[in-house]
Every structure is written in C-alpha cells, then in structure tokens.
PDB file of C-alpha atoms in Angstrom:
ATOM      1  CA  ASP A   1       4.574   1.709   4.492  1.00 66.00           C
ATOM      2  CA  GLN A   2       5.355   1.968   1.241  1.00 78.00           C
ATOM      3  CA  GLN A   3       3.031   1.720  -1.799  1.00 91.00           C
ATOM      4  CA  VAL A   4       5.290   2.155  -4.481  1.00 95.00           C
ATOM      5  CA  LYS A   5       8.581   0.795  -4.762  1.00 94.00           C
ATOM      6  CA  GLN A   6      11.665   1.962  -6.698  1.00 96.00           C
ATOM      7  CA  ASN A   7      14.016  -1.194  -5.331  1.00 92.00           C
ATOM      8  CA  SER A   8      16.953   0.571  -7.961  1.00 94.00           C
ATOM      9  CA  PRO A   9      18.364   3.137  -6.926  1.00 94.00           C
ATOM     10  CA  SER A  10      20.064   2.994  -9.864  1.00 96.00           C
ATOM     11  CA  LEU A  11      20.621   1.415 -13.244  1.00 97.00           C
ATOM     12  CA  SER A  12      23.704   1.723 -15.678  1.00 97.00           C
ATOM     13  CA  VAL A  13      22.957   1.287 -19.483  1.00 98.00           C
ATOM     14  CA  GLN A  14      25.470   1.202 -23.361  1.00 97.00           C
ATOM     15  CA  GLU A  15      24.307   3.693 -25.702  1.00 97.00           C
ATOM     16  CA  GLY A  16      21.714   2.621 -28.109  1.00 97.00           C
ATOM     17  CA  ARG A  17      20.898  -0.350 -25.493  1.00 97.00           C
ATOM     18  CA  ILE A  18      17.270  -0.545 -23.168  1.00 98.00           C
ATOM     19  CA  SER A  19      16.395   0.567 -20.141  1.00 98.00           C
ATOM     20  CA  ILE A  20      14.060  -0.965 -18.417  1.00 98.00           C
ATOM     21  CA  LEU A  21      13.270   0.767 -15.231  1.00 98.00           C
ATOM     22  CA  ASN A  22      11.336  -1.023 -12.660  1.00 98.00           C
ATOM     23  CA  CYS A  23       7.433   0.088 -10.092  1.00 97.00           C
ATOM     24  CA  ASP A  24       5.969  -2.066  -7.684  1.00 97.00           C
ATOM     25  CA  TYR A  25       2.790  -1.684  -5.777  1.00 96.00           C
ATOM     26  CA  THR A  26       0.506  -1.758  -3.321  1.00 94.00           C
ATOM     27  CA  ASN A  27      -2.657  -0.215  -3.180  1.00 90.00           C
ATOM     28  CA  SER A  28      -5.051  -1.634  -5.948  1.00 89.00           C
ATOM     29  CA  MET A  29      -6.771   1.046  -6.262  1.00 90.00           C
ATOM     30  CA  PHE A  30      -4.913   2.652  -7.931  1.00 93.00           C
ATOM     31  CA  ASP A  31      -6.194   4.641 -11.071  1.00 91.00           C
ATOM     32  CA  TYR A  32      -3.077   5.902 -13.356  1.00 94.00           C
ATOM     33  CA  PHE A  33       0.419   5.423 -12.847  1.00 96.00           C
ATOM     34  CA  LEU A  34       3.027   8.033 -14.374  1.00 96.00           C
ATOM     35  CA  TRP A  35       6.867   8.811 -14.645  1.00 97.00           C
ATOM     36  CA  TYR A  36       8.656  11.139 -14.469  1.00 96.00           C
ATOM     37  CA  LYS A  37      12.368  12.569 -15.141  1.00 97.00           C
ATOM     38  CA  LYS A  38      14.616  14.748 -12.868  1.00 94.00           C
ATOM     39  CA  TYR A  39      17.092  16.969 -13.562  1.00 93.00           C
ATOM     40  CA  PRO A  40      19.005  17.643 -10.416  1.00 88.00           C
ATOM     41  CA  ALA A  41      18.099  21.131  -9.516  1.00 82.00           C
ATOM     42  CA  GLU A  42      14.991  21.243 -11.288  1.00 88.00           C
ATOM     43  CA  GLY A  43      11.769  20.001 -11.246  1.00 92.00           C
ATOM     44  CA  PRO A  44      10.274  16.585 -12.308  1.00 94.00           C
ATOM     45  CA  THR A  45       9.032  16.546 -15.747  1.00 94.00           C
ATOM     46  CA  PHE A  46       6.648  14.815 -16.936  1.00 94.00           C
ATOM     47  CA  LEU A  47       7.176  11.604 -18.626  1.00 96.00           C
ATOM     48  CA  ILE A  48       4.612   9.090 -20.531  1.00 96.00           C
ATOM     49  CA  SER A  49       1.799   7.558 -18.336  1.00 95.00           C
ATOM     50  CA  ILE A  50      -0.954   4.598 -18.116  1.00 96.00           C
ATOM     51  CA  SER A  51      -4.889   3.711 -17.233  1.00 95.00           C
ATOM     52  CA  SER A  52      -4.847   0.795 -14.450  1.00 94.00           C
ATOM     53  CA  ILE A  53      -7.102  -0.800 -17.047  1.00 95.00           C
ATOM     54  CA  LYS A  54      -4.462  -0.676 -19.394  1.00 96.00           C
ATOM     55  CA  ASP A  55      -1.549  -2.746 -20.091  1.00 96.00           C
ATOM     56  CA  LYS A  56       0.475  -0.530 -22.425  1.00 97.00           C
ATOM     57  CA  ASN A  57       1.850   2.672 -24.012  1.00 97.00           C
ATOM     58  CA  GLU A  58       3.821   3.996 -25.918  1.00 97.00           C
ATOM     59  CA  ASP A  59       5.944   7.279 -26.176  1.00 96.00           C
ATOM     60  CA  GLY A  60       8.481   7.241 -29.699  1.00 97.00           C
ATOM     61  CA  ARG A  61      11.996   5.816 -27.271  1.00 97.00           C
ATOM     62  CA  PHE A  62       9.576   5.699 -24.041  1.00 98.00           C
ATOM     63  CA  THR A  63       6.665   1.796 -23.653  1.00 98.00           C
ATOM     64  CA  VAL A  64       5.808   1.551 -20.567  1.00 98.00           C
ATOM     65  CA  PHE A  65       4.460  -2.251 -18.767  1.00 98.00           C
ATOM     66  CA  LEU A  66       1.155  -2.191 -16.407  1.00 97.00           C
ATOM     67  CA  ASN A  67       1.439  -6.088 -15.272  1.00 97.00           C
ATOM     68  CA  LYS A  68      -1.814  -5.709 -12.482  1.00 95.00           C
ATOM     69  CA  SER A  69      -1.552  -9.127 -10.849  1.00 95.00           C
ATOM     70  CA  ALA A  70       1.699  -8.472  -9.845  1.00 96.00           C
ATOM     71  CA  LYS A  71       1.566  -5.312  -8.800  1.00 96.00           C
ATOM     72  CA  HIS A  72       3.819  -4.096 -11.251  1.00 97.00           C
ATOM     73  CA  LEU A  73       4.845  -1.763 -13.580  1.00 96.00           C
ATOM     74  CA  SER A  74       8.197  -1.026 -16.035  1.00 98.00           C
ATOM     75  CA  LEU A  75       9.446   1.830 -18.233  1.00 98.00           C
ATOM     76  CA  HIS A  76      11.524   1.126 -21.364  1.00 98.00           C
ATOM     77  CA  ILE A  77      13.787   3.780 -23.066  1.00 98.00           C
ATOM     78  CA  VAL A  78      15.148   2.263 -26.357  1.00 97.00           C
ATOM     79  CA  PRO A  79      17.584   3.018 -27.512  1.00 97.00           C
ATOM     80  CA  SER A  80      19.386   5.285 -24.710  1.00 98.00           C
ATOM     81  CA  GLN A  81      20.676   8.245 -25.236  1.00 97.00           C
ATOM     82  CA  PRO A  82      23.006  10.192 -22.684  1.00 96.00           C
ATOM     83  CA  GLY A  83      20.929  12.243 -22.505  1.00 95.00           C
ATOM     84  CA  ASP A  84      17.934  10.213 -20.817  1.00 97.00           C
ATOM     85  CA  SER A  85      20.786  10.078 -17.848  1.00 97.00           C
ATOM     86  CA  ALA A  86      18.669  11.763 -14.885  1.00 97.00           C
ATOM     87  CA  VAL A  87      15.817  10.129 -12.041  1.00 96.00           C
ATOM     88  CA  TYR A  88      12.870   8.849 -13.593  1.00 97.00           C
ATOM     89  CA  PHE A  89      10.389   8.903 -10.792  1.00 96.00           C
ATOM     90  CA  CYS A  90       7.385   6.875 -10.161  1.00 97.00           C
ATOM     91  CA  ALA A  91       4.297   7.462  -9.056  1.00 96.00           C
ATOM     92  CA  ALA A  92       1.515   6.503  -8.367  1.00 95.00           C
ATOM     93  CA  LYS A  93      -2.763   8.519  -8.578  1.00 93.00           C
ATOM     94  CA  SER A  94      -5.495   7.886  -6.179  1.00 87.00           C
ATOM     95  CA  GLY A  95      -9.185   9.537  -6.582  1.00 81.00           C
ATOM     96  CA  THR A  96      -8.084  13.078  -7.499  1.00 77.00           C
ATOM     97  CA  TYR A  97      -5.406  14.110  -5.452  1.00 79.00           C
ATOM     98  CA  LYS A  98      -3.101  11.652  -4.191  1.00 85.00           C
ATOM     99  CA  TYR A  99       0.016  10.535  -5.593  1.00 91.00           C
ATOM    100  CA  ILE A 100       2.728   8.043  -3.784  1.00 92.00           C
ATOM    101  CA  PHE A 101       6.143   8.969  -5.525  1.00 94.00           C
ATOM    102  CA  GLY A 102       8.961   6.382  -5.021  1.00 94.00           C
ATOM    103  CA  THR A 103      12.024   7.144  -4.443  1.00 93.00           C
ATOM    104  CA  GLY A 104      13.311   7.670  -7.929  1.00 95.00           C
ATOM    105  CA  THR A 105      16.130   5.130 -10.132  1.00 96.00           C
ATOM    106  CA  ARG A 106      19.008   7.256 -11.009  1.00 96.00           C
ATOM    107  CA  LEU A 107      19.829   6.119 -14.767  1.00 98.00           C
ATOM    108  CA  LYS A 108      23.341   6.965 -16.142  1.00 98.00           C
ATOM    109  CA  VAL A 109      23.476   6.033 -19.945  1.00 97.00           C
ATOM    110  CA  LEU A 110      27.284   5.731 -20.836  1.00 96.00           C
ATOM    111  CA  ALA A 111      28.164   6.886 -23.997  1.00 91.00           C
TER     112      ALA A 111
ATOM    113  CA  ASP B   1       1.956  23.997 -21.775  1.00 67.00           C
ATOM    114  CA  VAL B   2       1.320  24.337 -18.629  1.00 66.00           C
ATOM    115  CA  LYS B   3       3.738  26.542 -15.990  1.00 90.00           C
ATOM    116  CA  VAL B   4       4.584  25.916 -12.607  1.00 95.00           C
ATOM    117  CA  THR B   5       6.638  29.209 -11.609  1.00 96.00           C
ATOM    118  CA  GLN B   6       8.170  28.934  -7.673  1.00 96.00           C
ATOM    119  CA  SER B   7       9.385  32.371  -6.422  1.00 91.00           C
ATOM    120  CA  SER B   8      13.298  31.348  -6.457  1.00 92.00           C
ATOM    121  CA  ARG B   9      15.893  28.389  -7.097  1.00 93.00           C
ATOM    122  CA  TYR B  10      18.135  29.112  -4.519  1.00 95.00           C
ATOM    123  CA  LEU B  11      17.429  30.341  -0.237  1.00 96.00           C
ATOM    124  CA  VAL B  12      19.798  30.246   2.222  1.00 97.00           C
ATOM    125  CA  LYS B  13      17.395  31.051   6.187  1.00 97.00           C
ATOM    126  CA  ARG B  14      18.498  31.670   9.469  1.00 97.00           C
ATOM    127  CA  THR B  15      17.099  29.047  11.456  1.00 98.00           C
ATOM    128  CA  GLY B  16      14.079  30.532  13.424  1.00 97.00           C
ATOM    129  CA  GLU B  17      13.551  32.391  10.224  1.00 97.00           C
ATOM    130  CA  LYS B  18       9.901  32.503   8.996  1.00 97.00           C
ATOM    131  CA  VAL B  19       9.865  31.449   5.247  1.00 97.00           C
ATOM    132  CA  PHE B  20       7.820  32.014   2.301  1.00 97.00           C
ATOM    133  CA  LEU B  21       7.954  29.286  -0.665  1.00 97.00           C
ATOM    134  CA  GLU B  22       5.701  31.461  -3.435  1.00 97.00           C
ATOM    135  CA  CYS B  23       4.773  29.164  -5.985  1.00 97.00           C
ATOM    136  CA  VAL B  24       1.780  30.465  -9.575  1.00 97.00           C
ATOM    137  CA  GLN B  25       0.218  28.114 -11.741  1.00 96.00           C
ATOM    138  CA  ASP B  26      -1.023  30.337 -15.622  1.00 93.00           C
ATOM    139  CA  MET B  27      -3.175  27.150 -16.664  1.00 89.00           C
ATOM    140  CA  ASP B  28      -6.160  27.794 -13.448  1.00 91.00           C
ATOM    141  CA  HIS B  29      -5.882  24.264 -12.305  1.00 91.00           C
ATOM    142  CA  GLU B  30      -8.254  23.539  -8.894  1.00 91.00           C
ATOM    143  CA  ASN B  31      -5.573  22.183  -7.879  1.00 93.00           C
ATOM    144  CA  MET B  32      -2.485  22.021  -6.210  1.00 96.00           C
ATOM    145  CA  PHE B  33       0.650  20.980  -4.215  1.00 96.00           C
ATOM    146  CA  TRP B  34       3.536  21.270  -2.175  1.00 97.00           C
ATOM    147  CA  TYR B  35       5.676  18.614  -1.702  1.00 96.00           C
ATOM    148  CA  ARG B  36       9.906  18.120  -0.211  1.00 96.00           C
ATOM    149  CA  GLN B  37      12.644  15.975  -2.512  1.00 94.00           C
ATOM    150  CA  ASP B  38      14.996  14.070  -0.213  1.00 92.00           C
ATOM    151  CA  PRO B  39      17.754  12.001  -1.419  1.00 87.00           C
ATOM    152  CA  GLY B  40      16.277   8.311  -0.550  1.00 86.00           C
ATOM    153  CA  LEU B  41      13.026   9.116   0.003  1.00 89.00           C
ATOM    154  CA  GLY B  42      11.462  10.168  -3.470  1.00 89.00           C
ATOM    155  CA  LEU B  43       9.066  12.850  -3.319  1.00 93.00           C
ATOM    156  CA  ARG B  44       7.519  13.346  -0.416  1.00 94.00           C
ATOM    157  CA  LEU B  45       3.425  15.227  -0.271  1.00 94.00           C
ATOM    158  CA  ILE B  46       3.357  18.297   2.587  1.00 97.00           C
ATOM    159  CA  TYR B  47       0.465  20.004   1.709  1.00 96.00           C
ATOM    160  CA  PHE B  48      -2.220  20.464  -0.805  1.00 94.00           C
ATOM    161  CA  SER B  49      -5.156  22.768  -2.221  1.00 95.00           C
ATOM    162  CA  TYR B  50      -8.373  21.549  -4.375  1.00 92.00           C
ATOM    163  CA  ASP B  51      -8.928  25.585  -4.226  1.00 90.00           C
ATOM    164  CA  VAL B  52      -9.214  28.134  -2.379  1.00 92.00           C
ATOM    165  CA  LYS B  53      -8.514  28.654   0.632  1.00 88.00           C
ATOM    166  CA  MET B  54      -8.809  25.110   0.434  1.00 91.00           C
ATOM    167  CA  LYS B  55      -6.604  22.841   2.531  1.00 93.00           C
ATOM    168  CA  GLU B  56      -5.503  19.592   2.760  1.00 93.00           C
ATOM    169  CA  LYS B  57      -2.742  18.037   5.445  1.00 94.00           C
ATOM    170  CA  GLY B  58      -0.025  15.170   3.199  1.00 93.00           C
ATOM    171  CA  ASP B  59       1.838  13.123   4.493  1.00 91.00           C
ATOM    172  CA  ILE B  60       3.944  15.713   6.238  1.00 95.00           C
ATOM    173  CA  PRO B  61       3.093  18.733   7.058  1.00 96.00           C
ATOM    174  CA  GLU B  62       3.984  20.046  10.759  1.00 96.00           C
ATOM    175  CA  GLY B  63       6.594  22.812  10.733  1.00 96.00           C
ATOM    176  CA  TYR B  64       4.452  24.350   7.350  1.00 98.00           C
ATOM    177  CA  SER B  65       1.656  25.831   6.711  1.00 97.00           C
ATOM    178  CA  VAL B  66      -0.351  26.732   3.274  1.00 97.00           C
ATOM    179  CA  SER B  67      -1.410  29.223   2.161  1.00 97.00           C
ATOM    180  CA  ARG B  68      -4.110  29.579  -1.160  1.00 96.00           C
ATOM    181  CA  GLU B  69      -6.018  33.387  -1.356  1.00 94.00           C
ATOM    182  CA  LYS B  70      -5.467  33.009  -5.066  1.00 95.00           C
ATOM    183  CA  LYS B  71      -6.124  29.872  -7.292  1.00 94.00           C
ATOM    184  CA  GLU B  72      -3.541  30.598  -9.211  1.00 96.00           C
ATOM    185  CA  ARG B  73      -0.632  31.195  -6.221  1.00 97.00           C
ATOM    186  CA  PHE B  74      -0.797  28.372  -3.258  1.00 97.00           C
ATOM    187  CA  SER B  75       2.158  29.483  -0.412  1.00 97.00           C
ATOM    188  CA  LEU B  76       4.118  27.409   1.943  1.00 98.00           C
ATOM    189  CA  ILE B  77       5.229  28.473   5.030  1.00 98.00           C
ATOM    190  CA  LEU B  78       7.924  26.972   7.132  1.00 97.00           C
ATOM    191  CA  GLU B  79       7.066  29.372  10.575  1.00 94.00           C
ATOM    192  CA  SER B  80      10.206  28.638  12.375  1.00 97.00           C
ATOM    193  CA  ALA B  81      12.760  27.031  10.109  1.00 97.00           C
ATOM    194  CA  SER B  82      14.535  24.430  11.528  1.00 97.00           C
ATOM    195  CA  THR B  83      17.440  22.793   9.992  1.00 97.00           C
ATOM    196  CA  ASN B  84      16.009  19.613   8.874  1.00 97.00           C
ATOM    197  CA  GLN B  85      14.302  21.813   6.998  1.00 98.00           C
ATOM    198  CA  THR B  86      16.565  21.667   4.378  1.00 98.00           C
ATOM    199  CA  SER B  87      16.352  19.518   1.719  1.00 96.00           C
ATOM    200  CA  MET B  88      14.372  20.575  -2.066  1.00 95.00           C
ATOM    201  CA  TYR B  89      11.054  21.829  -2.208  1.00 97.00           C
ATOM    202  CA  LEU B  90       8.430  20.763  -5.149  1.00 96.00           C
ATOM    203  CA  CYS B  91       5.309  22.424  -6.166  1.00 97.00           C
ATOM    204  CA  ALA B  92       2.965  21.452  -8.486  1.00 96.00           C
ATOM    205  CA  SER B  93      -0.620  21.167  -9.928  1.00 94.00           C
ATOM    206  CA  ASN B  94      -3.043  18.690 -11.513  1.00 90.00           C
ATOM    207  CA  ARG B  95      -6.055  18.859 -13.757  1.00 80.00           C
ATOM    208  CA  GLY B  96      -6.643  14.974 -14.608  1.00 82.00           C
ATOM    209  CA  ALA B  97      -4.440  12.184 -14.033  1.00 85.00           C
ATOM    210  CA  LYS B  98      -1.157  14.452 -15.034  1.00 89.00           C
ATOM    211  CA  ALA B  99       0.683  16.537 -12.517  1.00 91.00           C
ATOM    212  CA  PHE B 100       3.080  19.295 -12.938  1.00 93.00           C
ATOM    213  CA  PHE B 101       5.257  20.833 -11.041  1.00 95.00           C
ATOM    214  CA  GLY B 102       7.553  23.330 -11.025  1.00 96.00           C
ATOM    215  CA  GLN B 103      11.922  24.430 -10.783  1.00 95.00           C
ATOM    216  CA  GLY B 104      11.895  23.526  -7.357  1.00 95.00           C
ATOM    217  CA  THR B 105      13.068  25.293  -4.583  1.00 96.00           C
ATOM    218  CA  ARG B 106      16.227  24.438  -2.514  1.00 95.00           C
ATOM    219  CA  LEU B 107      15.855  25.327   0.528  1.00 97.00           C
ATOM    220  CA  THR B 108      19.209  25.634   3.099  1.00 97.00           C
ATOM    221  CA  VAL B 109      18.570  26.478   6.906  1.00 98.00           C
ATOM    222  CA  VAL B 110      21.801  28.317   8.134  1.00 97.00           C
TER     223      VAL B 110
END
C-alpha cells in the first residue's frame, strides 16, 4: 500500500509558465515533506522541504504548499526553465529514519 | 555541503557473483541508507543504519546484506547477484530532516 503517491507520471510545460507537481499521502504522522530533483544517471538532489506544522515554504522559484486536511502537497516552479526538466520525487518523513518516496513525476519544460 | 560518494557509477556483474557497493559520507551523519530506484516504483529502502554496526531492514532486504564498520562508510552486499537486482542503487545519509544522496550506482547483472 503506497503511503505517498504521485499520480502524474509525466508533465510538460512551456518555458516561462508555472509547473505544478502534486503529491498525496495517507499517513497523518509524517512530520516533514521533501521534494527531490533527479537527472538521469545521477542521485536525487534536495530541492525544498516543509514541516508538517507549516502550510507554505518558498525558496526562489520553488514553493511547496501543504494541505494537511486533504493530505496533499504540491510543488510550484515559476517561471519554469528548460534546466528544470528532470524527475521530481516527493518524500515524506516519519521519525528519525523513515523516508517514504513517491514514484516520481517526469517534468519536461519545452523551450 | 554534504558529500556522499559511491565508489562506482556503473557496474556490470555476472549472475551468482558477490557484489560490494561502497558509500562514504563526510559529514559525520549517524544515519545512512541504501535505496534502489526502478522505473515506476520510485525509491525503495533496502537497509538503513543508525550507528556503527547497527542496521535495520528496510522494505526490500531480501538478497542483500550491509556492513557498517566505520561511521562514514556503509556497504551494500549482494550475496549472489541475480538479474532482478539490475537497478540504480542510491546511498544516502541524514541528520535532521534532509537526506543527502550519492550520485548512484547503475548495476547491471548479466
């Protein structure tokens, strides 16, 4: 049973427009949520995170929104750039060790 | 910045071989992890370690073992490699909320 779901395997967006990547979770005990970006043949790199006690966190072009009542988080990238094309993984953290990852969304930003 | 280094980027091994994947981190993190990434399945936890010589099974430990003799080094061992272990293997370490990943090892078992 998947506790963290990314229901869109892929997304295409025009350069300069907003990219919105979504993630749903089932466990209300998760205390942190993170987004990672992954290029082919490389390890995931940390992008942005949000504590479960907040509903928004912003870092430059990246904003993560958390809706606890809906158990939903989203990553907004604006404006999208061709270099943002990658696979994005949503992750939820429970306790000290446990990270649960979604299956990823492949973002393609079209020039 | 945290550096997590995996010893090989690409490996090709034969079925039945014993395979060692090495990972080193330079930030004195207590916790280290091994994941595998497969298309459509995301990242799945194989094993993690919260201290030297301490380990716990993750979600898919079958066919794997680990070793942590020093704090900075965490090794993943495939006792007898099989073709279904062909995958991207990712090592990570964490302190606090963020986990930091190595560059990955693409293992092909033929």
